[in-house]
Tab-separated table of C-alpha atoms in Angstrom:
chain	number	residue	atom	x	y	z
A	139	MET	CA	0.000	0.000	0.000
A	140	ASP	CA	1.392	3.406	-0.942
A	141	SER	CA	2.020	5.909	1.825
A	142	LYS	CA	-0.102	9.051	2.009
A	143	SER	CA	2.683	11.217	0.580
A	144	ASP	CA	2.949	8.915	-2.427
A	145	GLN	CA	-0.597	9.913	-3.338
A	146	GLN	CA	0.157	13.652	-3.160
A	147	LEU	CA	1.549	16.342	-5.438
A	148	ARG	CA	3.050	19.372	-3.671
A	149	LEU	CA	3.116	22.752	-5.459
A	150	ILE	CA	4.650	25.982	-4.136
A	151	THR	CA	4.273	29.370	-5.808
A	152	TRP	CA	6.377	32.321	-4.667
A	153	ASN	CA	7.164	35.859	-5.798
A	154	VAL	CA	10.871	36.056	-4.951
A	155	GLU	CA	11.039	39.879	-5.226
A	156	ARG	CA	13.878	40.204	-7.753
A	157	ALA	CA	16.185	38.529	-5.280
A	158	SER	CA	19.937	38.889	-5.595
A	159	VAL	CA	21.832	35.718	-6.396
A	160	SER	CA	22.763	35.210	-2.719
A	161	ARG	CA	19.191	35.754	-1.496
A	162	PHE	CA	17.819	33.562	-4.279
A	163	LYS	CA	20.038	30.743	-3.027
A	164	ASN	CA	18.593	31.224	0.466
A	165	GLN	CA	15.082	31.111	-0.985
A	166	LEU	CA	15.845	27.862	-2.804
A	167	THR	CA	17.280	26.370	0.377
A	168	ALA	CA	14.024	27.250	2.144
A	169	LEU	CA	12.004	25.641	-0.642
A	170	GLN	CA	14.065	22.462	-0.358
A	171	GLU	CA	12.856	22.083	3.221
A	172	ARG	CA	9.290	21.639	1.960
A	173	ILE	CA	10.202	18.866	-0.531
A	174	PRO	CA	7.972	20.263	-3.313
A	175	ASP	CA	7.275	18.441	-6.551
A	176	ILE	CA	6.721	21.617	-8.616
A	177	ILE	CA	7.702	25.185	-7.843
A	178	ALA	CA	6.581	28.323	-9.673
A	179	LEU	CA	8.545	31.536	-9.140
A	180	GLN	CA	7.679	35.112	-10.071
A	181	GLU	CA	9.845	38.239	-10.237
A	182	VAL	CA	12.982	36.214	-10.894
A	183	GLY	CA	15.414	39.104	-11.332
A	184	ILE	CA	17.623	39.704	-14.330
A	185	ASN	CA	20.870	38.749	-12.519
A	186	VAL	CA	19.389	35.426	-11.454
A	187	SER	CA	17.621	34.840	-14.774
A	188	ARG	CA	20.974	34.603	-16.577
A	189	ARG	CA	21.683	31.357	-14.754
A	190	PRO	CA	18.486	30.047	-13.127
A	191	ARG	CA	18.966	26.497	-14.353
A	192	ARG	CA	22.299	26.041	-12.610
A	193	LEU	CA	21.079	27.622	-9.364
A	194	LEU	CA	17.919	25.525	-9.320
A	195	ARG	CA	19.810	22.313	-10.055
A	196	GLU	CA	22.341	23.044	-7.347
A	197	HIS	CA	19.395	23.139	-4.936
A	198	GLY	CA	17.895	19.842	-5.981
A	199	PHE	CA	15.460	20.836	-8.734
A	200	GLU	CA	16.205	18.735	-11.794
A	201	TYR	CA	13.921	20.053	-14.548
A	202	THR	CA	13.807	23.821	-14.969
A	203	ALA	CA	12.717	26.624	-17.305
A	204	HIS	CA	12.671	30.432	-17.218
A	205	SER	CA	10.366	32.650	-19.277
A	206	HIS	CA	13.232	34.727	-20.669
A	207	GLU	CA	14.315	31.679	-22.652
A	208	TYR	CA	10.981	31.469	-24.463
A	209	ARG	CA	9.809	35.054	-24.805
A	210	LEU	CA	8.620	36.288	-28.178
A	211	THR	CA	9.034	39.932	-27.203
A	212	ASN	CA	11.989	41.860	-25.792
A	213	ALA	CA	11.894	41.702	-21.997
A	214	GLY	CA	14.699	44.205	-21.541
A	215	ASN	CA	15.812	44.259	-17.906
A	216	SER	CA	12.442	43.072	-16.676
A	217	SER	CA	12.148	40.135	-14.311
A	218	GLY	CA	10.551	36.890	-15.428
A	219	VAL	CA	8.879	33.755	-14.103
A	220	ALA	CA	10.161	30.195	-13.749
A	221	PHE	CA	9.144	26.588	-13.240
A	222	ALA	CA	11.133	23.789	-11.631
A	223	SER	CA	10.019	20.218	-11.137
A	224	ARG	CA	11.190	16.791	-10.057
A	225	TRP	CA	9.497	15.420	-13.192
A	226	PRO	CA	10.068	16.236	-16.878
A	227	PHE	CA	7.914	18.838	-18.563
A	228	ARG	CA	7.612	20.555	-21.903
A	229	ILE	CA	7.114	24.274	-22.348
A	230	LEU	CA	3.957	25.364	-24.143
A	231	SER	CA	4.278	28.166	-26.677
A	232	PRO	CA	4.045	31.635	-25.060
A	233	ASP	CA	1.918	32.885	-27.954
A	234	THR	CA	-1.028	30.891	-26.590
A	235	PHE	CA	-1.534	33.895	-24.304
A	236	THR	CA	-2.484	37.119	-26.075
A	237	ILE	CA	-1.039	39.476	-23.490
A	238	PRO	CA	1.243	42.532	-23.455
A	239	ALA	CA	4.039	40.976	-21.349
A	240	GLN	CA	4.710	37.399	-22.405
A	241	HIS	CA	7.806	37.119	-20.236
A	242	HIS	CA	5.488	37.407	-17.222
A	243	THR	CA	3.874	34.076	-18.042
A	244	LEU	CA	5.119	30.526	-18.456
A	245	SER	CA	3.060	27.494	-19.413
A	246	ALA	CA	4.074	23.844	-19.278
A	247	GLU	CA	2.801	20.305	-19.457
A	248	PHE	CA	4.234	18.193	-16.632
A	249	PHE	CA	4.645	14.454	-17.065
A	250	THR	CA	3.908	13.273	-13.541
A	251	PRO	CA	3.287	9.815	-12.030
A	252	PHE	CA	-0.366	10.905	-11.787
A	253	GLY	CA	-0.650	11.753	-15.475
A	254	ARG	CA	-0.271	14.922	-17.524
A	255	VAL	CA	-0.701	18.171	-15.614
A	256	GLU	CA	-1.065	21.486	-17.430
A	257	GLY	CA	0.399	24.359	-15.422
A	258	HIS	CA	0.590	28.122	-15.876
A	259	THR	CA	2.386	30.684	-13.751
A	260	VAL	CA	1.936	34.450	-14.140
A	261	HIS	CA	2.971	37.751	-12.650
A	262	VAL	CA	0.385	40.479	-13.110
A	263	LEU	CA	1.824	43.902	-12.375
A	264	PRO	CA	-0.173	46.301	-10.154
A	265	GLY	CA	-2.560	48.728	-11.795
A	266	SER	CA	-0.710	51.621	-10.179
A	267	MET	CA	2.174	50.875	-12.560
A	268	ASP	CA	0.081	50.371	-15.706
A	269	ARG	CA	-3.676	49.992	-15.411
A	270	GLN	CA	-4.153	49.212	-19.107
A	271	ARG	CA	-1.524	46.470	-19.093
A	272	LYS	CA	-2.998	44.878	-15.982
A	273	THR	CA	-6.439	44.784	-17.581
A	274	GLU	CA	-5.080	43.271	-20.794
A	275	MET	CA	-3.127	40.674	-18.808
A	276	PHE	CA	-6.260	39.494	-17.030
A	277	GLU	CA	-8.226	39.441	-20.270
A	278	GLY	CA	-5.551	37.387	-22.003
A	279	ILE	CA	-5.294	34.908	-19.126
A	280	TYR	CA	-9.051	34.397	-19.059
A	281	ASP	CA	-9.325	34.008	-22.838
A	282	ARG	CA	-6.615	31.334	-22.788
A	283	LEU	CA	-7.936	29.302	-19.843
A	284	ALA	CA	-11.720	29.610	-20.125
A	285	GLN	CA	-11.911	26.370	-22.080
A	286	LYS	CA	-14.555	23.670	-22.175
A	287	ASP	CA	-12.178	21.169	-23.788
A	288	ARG	CA	-9.387	20.815	-21.215
A	289	LEU	CA	-7.226	18.376	-19.271
A	290	ASP	CA	-8.556	16.991	-16.002
A	291	TYR	CA	-5.417	18.184	-14.220
A	292	ARG	CA	-4.771	21.935	-14.547
A	293	PHE	CA	-3.497	24.763	-12.382
A	294	LEU	CA	-2.842	28.491	-12.670
A	295	CYS	CA	-0.673	30.174	-10.056
A	296	GLY	CA	1.342	33.277	-9.334
A	297	ASP	CA	1.176	36.864	-8.135
A	298	PHE	CA	-2.020	38.509	-9.408
A	299	ASN	CA	-1.997	41.776	-7.419
A	300	SER	CA	-5.670	41.081	-6.766
A	301	PRO	CA	-8.176	41.061	-5.103
A	302	LYS	CA	-8.550	44.167	-3.007
A	303	GLU	CA	-10.754	42.584	-0.332
A	304	GLU	CA	-12.576	39.368	0.531
A	305	SER	CA	-15.501	39.282	2.925
A	306	GLU	CA	-16.293	36.521	5.411
A	307	ASP	CA	-19.228	35.418	3.281
A	308	GLY	CA	-17.073	35.076	0.160
A	309	ASN	CA	-17.730	38.379	-1.596
A	310	VAL	CA	-14.667	39.387	-3.599
A	311	THR	CA	-13.855	43.039	-4.335
A	312	VAL	CA	-11.271	43.727	-7.053
A	313	TRP	CA	-9.409	46.859	-8.093
A	314	GLY	CA	-10.408	49.116	-10.965
A	315	SER	CA	-12.630	52.115	-11.483
A	316	ASP	CA	-14.432	51.257	-14.708
A	317	GLU	CA	-16.438	48.306	-15.932
A	318	ARG	CA	-13.717	46.843	-18.165
A	319	ASN	CA	-11.069	46.897	-15.425
A	320	ILE	CA	-13.377	45.296	-12.900
A	321	GLU	CA	-14.655	42.622	-15.259
A	322	ALA	CA	-11.131	41.718	-16.374
A	323	GLU	CA	-9.924	41.085	-12.819
A	324	ARG	CA	-13.071	39.239	-11.766
A	325	SER	CA	-12.901	37.041	-14.860
A	326	VAL	CA	-9.744	35.391	-13.481
A	327	ILE	CA	-10.054	35.773	-9.710
A	328	VAL	CA	-13.687	34.659	-9.569
A	329	GLU	CA	-15.076	33.445	-12.885
A	330	LEU	CA	-12.419	30.933	-13.930
A	331	ALA	CA	-14.017	28.672	-11.316
A	332	GLU	CA	-16.759	28.113	-13.897
A	333	TYR	CA	-14.052	26.532	-16.076
A	334	ASP	CA	-12.720	24.239	-13.355
A	335	LEU	CA	-10.035	26.575	-12.010
A	336	ALA	CA	-11.160	27.377	-8.479
A	337	ASP	CA	-9.207	29.202	-5.765
A	338	ALA	CA	-7.431	26.281	-4.066
A	339	TYR	CA	-6.812	28.110	-0.794
A	340	ARG	CA	-10.487	29.006	-0.385
A	341	GLU	CA	-11.608	25.554	-1.515
A	342	VAL	CA	-9.598	24.045	1.333
A	343	ASN	CA	-9.954	26.700	4.042
A	344	GLY	CA	-13.128	28.576	3.164
A	345	TYR	CA	-13.622	32.273	3.853
A	346	GLY	CA	-13.641	34.079	7.162
A	347	ASN	CA	-9.915	34.393	7.952
A	348	ASP	CA	-7.518	37.278	7.400
A	349	GLU	CA	-4.790	35.360	5.578
A	350	TYR	CA	-2.441	37.417	3.417
A	351	SER	CA	0.602	37.092	1.169
A	352	TRP	CA	1.756	40.716	0.867
A	353	VAL	CA	1.444	43.851	2.995
A	354	ALA	CA	1.057	47.403	1.669
A	355	LYS	CA	2.787	49.886	3.954
A	356	ASN	CA	2.493	53.671	4.073
A	357	ARG	CA	3.288	56.117	6.895
A	358	GLY	CA	3.073	53.510	9.584
A	359	ASN	CA	-0.139	51.974	8.255
A	360	GLU	CA	-0.394	48.435	6.936
A	361	TRP	CA	-2.916	46.780	4.622
A	362	PRO	CA	-2.497	42.995	4.294
A	363	ARG	CA	-3.495	41.616	0.880
A	364	ARG	CA	-3.900	38.072	-0.440
A	365	PHE	CA	-2.384	38.552	-3.887
A	366	ASP	CA	-0.711	35.168	-4.446
A	367	HIS	CA	-2.960	32.328	-5.575
A	368	VAL	CA	-3.271	28.832	-6.948
A	369	PHE	CA	-6.354	28.085	-9.039
A	370	ALA	CA	-6.767	24.376	-9.709
A	371	SER	CA	-9.078	21.818	-11.251
A	372	GLU	CA	-11.423	19.657	-9.213
A	373	HIS	CA	-9.738	16.420	-10.328
A	374	LEU	CA	-6.369	17.710	-9.143
A	375	ASN	CA	-8.092	17.844	-5.749
A	376	ALA	CA	-6.470	20.349	-3.371
A	377	THR	CA	-6.484	18.871	0.148
A	378	GLU	CA	-4.101	21.260	1.960
A	379	ALA	CA	-3.260	24.919	1.346
A	380	SER	CA	-1.261	27.336	3.485
A	381	TYR	CA	0.840	30.478	3.302
A	382	LEU	CA	4.352	29.808	4.632
A	383	HIS	CA	5.007	32.826	6.829
A	384	ASP	CA	8.172	31.296	8.261
A	385	TYR	CA	9.843	32.564	5.072
A	386	ASP	CA	8.538	36.153	5.177
A	387	ASP	CA	12.031	37.473	5.845
A	388	LEU	CA	13.209	36.212	2.446
A	389	SER	CA	10.773	38.163	0.234
A	390	ASP	CA	8.039	40.764	0.479
A	391	HIS	CA	5.634	38.016	-0.666
A	392	THR	CA	4.727	34.869	1.253
A	393	PRO	CA	5.002	31.542	-0.568
A	394	LEU	CA	1.781	29.586	-0.997
A	395	GLU	CA	1.950	25.793	-0.697
A	396	VAL	CA	-0.865	23.609	-2.016
A	397	VAL	CA	-0.962	19.839	-1.611
A	398	PHE	CA	-3.050	17.908	-4.125
A	399	THR	CA	-4.313	14.342	-3.966
A	400	PRO	CA	-5.143	13.700	-7.636
A	401	LYS	CA	-8.385	11.768	-7.947
A	402	GLY	CA	-6.991	9.393	-10.552
A	403	GLY	CA	-4.210	8.265	-8.228
A	404	LEU	CA	-0.805	7.036	-9.324
A	405	HIS	CA	-0.269	5.231	-12.589
A	406	GLU	CA	-0.558	1.490	-12.051
A	407	GLU	CA	3.102	0.908	-12.893
A	408	THR	CA	4.277	3.444	-10.272
A	409	GLU	CA	5.091	1.683	-7.004
A	410	ALA	CA	6.322	4.679	-5.011
A	411	LEU	CA	7.539	8.235	-5.549
A	412	ASP	CA	11.222	9.038	-5.289
A	413	ARG	CA	11.488	12.431	-3.613
A	414	SER	CA	15.227	12.433	-3.038
A	415	PRO	CA	16.778	15.732	-4.208
A	416	TYR	CA	18.498	15.849	-7.568
A	417	THR	CA	22.290	15.955	-7.217
A	418	VAL	CA	24.442	17.574	-9.889
A	419	SER	CA	27.278	15.275	-10.920
A	420	GLN	CA	30.690	16.666	-10.042
A	421	ASP	CA	32.062	15.851	-13.498
A	422	ARG	CA	29.331	17.711	-15.390
A	423	THR	CA	28.843	21.400	-16.020
A	424	GLU	CA	25.624	23.348	-16.320
A	425	THR	CA	26.034	23.454	-20.093
A	426	ASP	CA	26.064	19.688	-20.523
A	427	PHE	CA	23.076	18.310	-22.397
A	428	SER	CA	21.414	15.322	-20.768
A	429	SER	CA	18.091	13.660	-20.133
A	430	THR	CA	17.603	15.952	-17.152
A	431	VAL	CA	16.995	18.901	-19.458
A	432	VAL	CA	13.446	20.059	-20.069
A	433	SER	CA	12.037	18.681	-23.308
A	434	SER	CA	12.965	20.902	-26.266
A	435	GLU	CA	15.415	22.856	-24.125
A	436	LEU	CA	19.189	23.270	-24.577
A	437	THR	CA	21.542	24.788	-22.050
A	438	TYR	CA	23.729	27.498	-23.530
A	439	ASP	CA	24.449	31.197	-23.188
A	440	GLU	CA	24.488	32.173	-26.876
A	441	ASP	CA	23.192	30.650	-30.090
A	442	VAL	CA	25.850	31.274	-32.765
A	443	ARG	CA	24.509	28.858	-35.400
A	444	ALA	CA	24.518	30.248	-38.919
A	445	VAL	CA	21.111	30.826	-40.477
A	446	ALA	CA	21.346	29.557	-44.060
A	447	PRO	CA	18.372	27.341	-44.915
A	448	ASP	CA	19.878	26.089	-48.193
A	449	ALA	CA	23.374	25.320	-46.853
A	450	ASN	CA	24.238	21.621	-46.599
A	451	TYR	CA	27.302	22.169	-44.408
A	452	ARG	CA	25.026	22.625	-41.394
A	453	ARG	CA	23.683	19.091	-41.838
A	454	GLY	CA	27.247	17.784	-42.115
A	455	ARG	CA	28.436	19.508	-38.940
A	456	PHE	CA	25.294	18.372	-37.083
A	457	LYS	CA	25.839	14.715	-38.027
A	458	ALA	CA	29.576	14.945	-37.345
A	459	GLY	CA	28.819	16.115	-33.825
A	460	TRP	CA	26.272	13.326	-33.333
A	461	ASN	CA	28.814	10.716	-34.472
A	462	LYS	CA	31.435	12.129	-32.097
A	463	SER	CA	28.996	11.679	-29.242
A	464	VAL	CA	28.196	8.075	-30.213
A	465	ASP	CA	31.943	7.334	-30.451
A	466	GLY	CA	32.435	8.657	-26.919
A	467	ALA	CA	34.382	11.754	-27.938
A	468	GLU	CA	34.170	14.953	-25.926
A	469	MET	CA	33.530	18.322	-27.537
A	470	ASP	CA	36.736	20.308	-27.857
A	471	ALA	CA	34.973	23.660	-27.788
A	472	ALA	CA	33.120	25.133	-24.816
A	473	LEU	CA	29.411	24.412	-24.694
A	474	ASP	CA	28.364	27.889	-23.589
A	475	GLN	CA	27.772	28.637	-27.280
A	476	LEU	CA	25.379	26.607	-29.428
A	477	THR	CA	26.785	25.501	-32.795
A	478	TRP	CA	25.460	23.014	-35.339
A	479	GLU	CA	28.193	20.568	-34.418
A	480	ASN	CA	27.698	20.645	-30.660
A	481	LEU	CA	23.928	20.596	-31.168
A	482	GLY	CA	24.371	17.243	-32.909
A	483	TRP	CA	26.713	16.128	-30.118
A	484	ARG	CA	24.184	17.111	-27.410
A	485	LEU	CA	21.375	15.198	-29.116
A	486	GLY	CA	23.704	12.256	-29.607
A	487	GLN	CA	24.271	12.256	-25.841
A	488	LEU	CA	20.530	11.976	-25.350
A	489	PHE	CA	19.517	9.529	-28.110
A	490	GLY	CA	22.725	7.558	-28.692
A	491	ASP	CA	23.276	5.426	-31.803
A	492	THR	CA	20.087	5.850	-33.825
A	493	SER	CA	18.920	5.501	-37.406
A	494	GLU	CA	19.796	7.993	-40.129
A	495	GLU	CA	16.071	8.686	-40.415
A	496	LEU	CA	15.799	9.878	-36.794
A	497	GLN	CA	18.917	12.020	-37.106
A	498	GLU	CA	17.514	13.616	-40.253
A	499	GLU	CA	14.127	14.183	-38.630
A	500	LEU	CA	15.692	15.888	-35.616
A	501	TYR	CA	17.984	17.971	-37.825
A	502	GLU	CA	15.034	19.217	-39.904
A	503	TRP	CA	13.118	20.027	-36.712
A	504	CYS	CA	16.073	22.061	-35.397
A	505	VAL	CA	16.290	23.982	-38.691
A	506	LYS	CA	12.575	24.755	-38.528
A	507	GLN	CA	12.814	25.936	-34.909
A	508	GLN	CA	15.773	28.196	-35.770
A	509	VAL	CA	13.973	29.839	-38.684
A	510	GLU	CA	10.789	30.356	-36.646
């Protein structure tokens, strides 16, 4: 018989307040204490975002992704959002959200022992910074997630800078002074429940308490707000939800932890869950390509591959790199830059000695992704 924890999925969402690298490490150490299965982070600062994968792996999180790696628009020096998981996942295209700040969202499909779980994390900026952008963010989130045809297991989490107030009887008051602003915020905070994305904290704990995740301060006055949320499907089945105030000294936001007991249970072939932390091998660097990398993701600092769709030399260098990998050869050049040769070598590390047909298929896919 499986233990209780083997039937659970633990998610933590946290706005890390543009933490410095040293503070981010302290935040990750704190997260390790909770033994989460999936973490979602918002306001991951630009200094951290240059190397989030290495920092997350060093703290036991094997599969990682940061929104700056997938943005379709220029994020400048803006912070981003991130996912990390003990299980593999694939990133969903950011253009599925029609929003003004795509680097403030990240969507993924997690391949868990309970089945596929679709997850989204967002950071909605306060209306005091840009009321129009906030409204458009909420509208885009609702349009993307208000679906009748959907997976049984879904969640949306992050920092929403909403609502303004919640009454003991469950009445929710949002920000905004005109009908469009109000409707946009309510569409996500309240109305996504009609599409099987209900407020997990309230589903577990009900209304009537003064819980908060952020505190507005001005001239000695304080206004606690519950801005950080997890909205989840009924089948995902939230059974515990709490704000972790023991970590309030590490960020101006409080992390929210939700424990799910998925109604479908574990896959039949899964005997027990391994929740031991991932350990980075001492003889590997952060730029090594391996099966621990998120699907479709390569670890590198700069893509220097030539763009020449009709040039055959790219195919030759790609296959030469793959063959080097199969033969057990190491790459002579550093892997912080992505070239056609070391791209083939990286994929060779993952797939090994395969057919010419598979190599060709993967090469053509890489060409298509580069052009797009």
